[in-house]
mmCIF file of C-alpha atoms in Angstrom:
data_model
loop_
_atom_site.group_PDB
_atom_site.id
_atom_site.type_symbol
_atom_site.label_atom_id
_atom_site.label_comp_id
_atom_site.label_asym_id
_atom_site.label_seq_id
_atom_site.Cartn_x
_atom_site.Cartn_y
_atom_site.Cartn_z
ATOM 1 C CA ALA J 1 0.000 0.000 0.000
ATOM 2 C CA TRP J 2 2.840 2.426 0.761
ATOM 3 C CA ARG J 3 4.038 2.327 -2.855
ATOM 4 C CA THR J 4 0.716 3.639 -4.123
ATOM 5 C CA GLY J 5 0.199 6.195 -1.348
ATOM 6 C CA GLY J 6 -2.174 3.971 0.587
ATOM 7 C CA LEU J 7 -2.099 3.020 4.240
ATOM 8 C CA ALA J 8 -1.675 -0.367 5.864
ATOM 9 C CA ALA J 9 -1.497 -1.154 9.568
ATOM 10 C CA VAL J 10 -1.497 -4.630 11.063
ATOM 11 C CA ASP J 11 -2.482 -5.048 14.719
ATOM 12 C CA LEU J 12 -1.314 -1.566 15.750
ATOM 13 C CA PRO J 13 -2.687 0.447 18.659
ATOM 14 C CA LEU J 14 -4.987 3.276 17.666
ATOM 15 C CA ASP J 15 -2.516 5.683 19.255
ATOM 16 C CA ALA J 16 0.213 4.608 16.795
ATOM 17 C CA ILE J 17 -2.198 4.854 13.867
ATOM 18 C CA ALA J 18 -3.179 8.367 14.960
ATOM 19 C CA ARG J 19 0.509 9.372 15.025
ATOM 20 C CA GLU J 20 0.926 8.063 11.470
ATOM 21 C CA LEU J 21 -2.140 10.001 10.302
ATOM 22 C CA GLU J 22 -0.723 13.117 11.945
ATOM 23 C CA ARG J 23 2.561 12.653 10.147
ATOM 24 C CA ARG J 24 1.012 12.021 6.742
ATOM 25 C CA TRP J 25 -1.567 14.811 6.783
ATOM 26 C CA ASP J 26 0.242 17.282 9.049
ATOM 27 C CA VAL J 27 -2.687 17.554 11.462
ATOM 28 C CA ARG J 28 -3.078 16.965 15.157
ATOM 29 C CA ILE J 29 -5.280 14.105 16.369
ATOM 30 C CA ASP J 30 -6.226 14.129 20.053
ATOM 31 C CA LEU J 31 -7.529 10.848 21.455
ATOM 32 C CA ARG J 32 -9.735 11.811 24.406
ATOM 33 C CA ASP J 33 -10.242 8.201 25.550
ATOM 34 C CA ALA J 34 -6.929 6.727 26.715
ATOM 35 C CA ALA J 35 -8.378 3.201 26.631
ATOM 36 C CA ALA J 36 -9.352 3.637 22.977
ATOM 37 C CA GLY J 37 -5.741 4.549 22.179
ATOM 38 C CA ALA J 38 -4.689 1.076 23.274
ATOM 39 C CA ASP J 39 -7.232 -0.674 21.003
ATOM 40 C CA ARG J 40 -5.418 -2.617 18.305
ATOM 41 C CA LEU J 41 -6.575 -2.267 14.706
ATOM 42 C CA THR J 42 -5.756 -3.608 11.282
ATOM 43 C CA LEU J 43 -6.368 -1.216 8.383
ATOM 44 C CA TYR J 44 -5.803 -1.459 4.667
ATOM 45 C CA TYR J 45 -6.329 1.373 2.201
ATOM 46 C CA PRO J 46 -4.662 0.405 -1.094
ATOM 47 C CA ALA J 47 -5.046 3.890 -2.573
ATOM 48 C CA PRO J 48 -4.721 7.337 -1.044
ATOM 49 C CA SER J 49 -7.646 8.228 1.195
ATOM 50 C CA GLY J 50 -8.333 11.398 3.134
ATOM 51 C CA VAL J 51 -7.765 11.564 6.856
ATOM 52 C CA GLU J 52 -11.490 12.112 7.444
ATOM 53 C CA VAL J 53 -12.367 8.943 5.515
ATOM 54 C CA ILE J 54 -9.984 6.930 7.677
ATOM 55 C CA LEU J 55 -11.166 8.562 10.916
ATOM 56 C CA THR J 56 -14.785 7.877 9.950
ATOM 57 C CA ASP J 57 -14.005 4.193 9.387
ATOM 58 C CA ILE J 58 -12.061 3.899 12.658
ATOM 59 C CA CYS J 59 -14.779 5.638 14.651
ATOM 60 C CA THR J 60 -17.513 3.520 13.091
ATOM 61 C CA ALA J 61 -15.627 0.309 13.876
ATOM 62 C CA ARG J 62 -14.858 1.307 17.479
ATOM 63 C CA GLY J 63 -18.020 3.191 18.409
ATOM 64 C CA LEU J 64 -16.202 6.517 18.624
ATOM 65 C CA GLN J 65 -16.822 9.950 17.149
ATOM 66 C CA PHE J 66 -14.557 12.697 15.895
ATOM 67 C CA ARG J 67 -14.806 16.380 15.215
ATOM 68 C CA ARG J 68 -12.659 18.924 13.480
ATOM 69 C CA THR J 69 -10.853 21.420 15.707
ATOM 70 C CA SER J 70 -8.762 24.476 14.931
ATOM 71 C CA ARG J 71 -5.590 22.347 15.178
ATOM 72 C CA GLY J 72 -6.792 19.099 13.636
ATOM 73 C CA TYR J 73 -9.211 16.499 15.000
ATOM 74 C CA GLU J 74 -10.489 15.267 18.338
ATOM 75 C CA VAL J 75 -11.551 11.631 18.715
ATOM 76 C CA TYR J 76 -13.890 10.928 21.617
#
């Protein structure tokens, strides 16, 4: 996936995935639920996707929500 600009993560904590999203899109992602940050996820996006698409999928899968802030996003 990395060769085509996609994103792949295998059994990574949500906190690590959020750091990767921050790096790729130069935004800040605040995880308000510390326990959710420890949740392990596997993601695969073979083509480039926007950060909001990925956050929507993560939040749907984990029963979370997110909102845009002046500095990036807040996941709660």
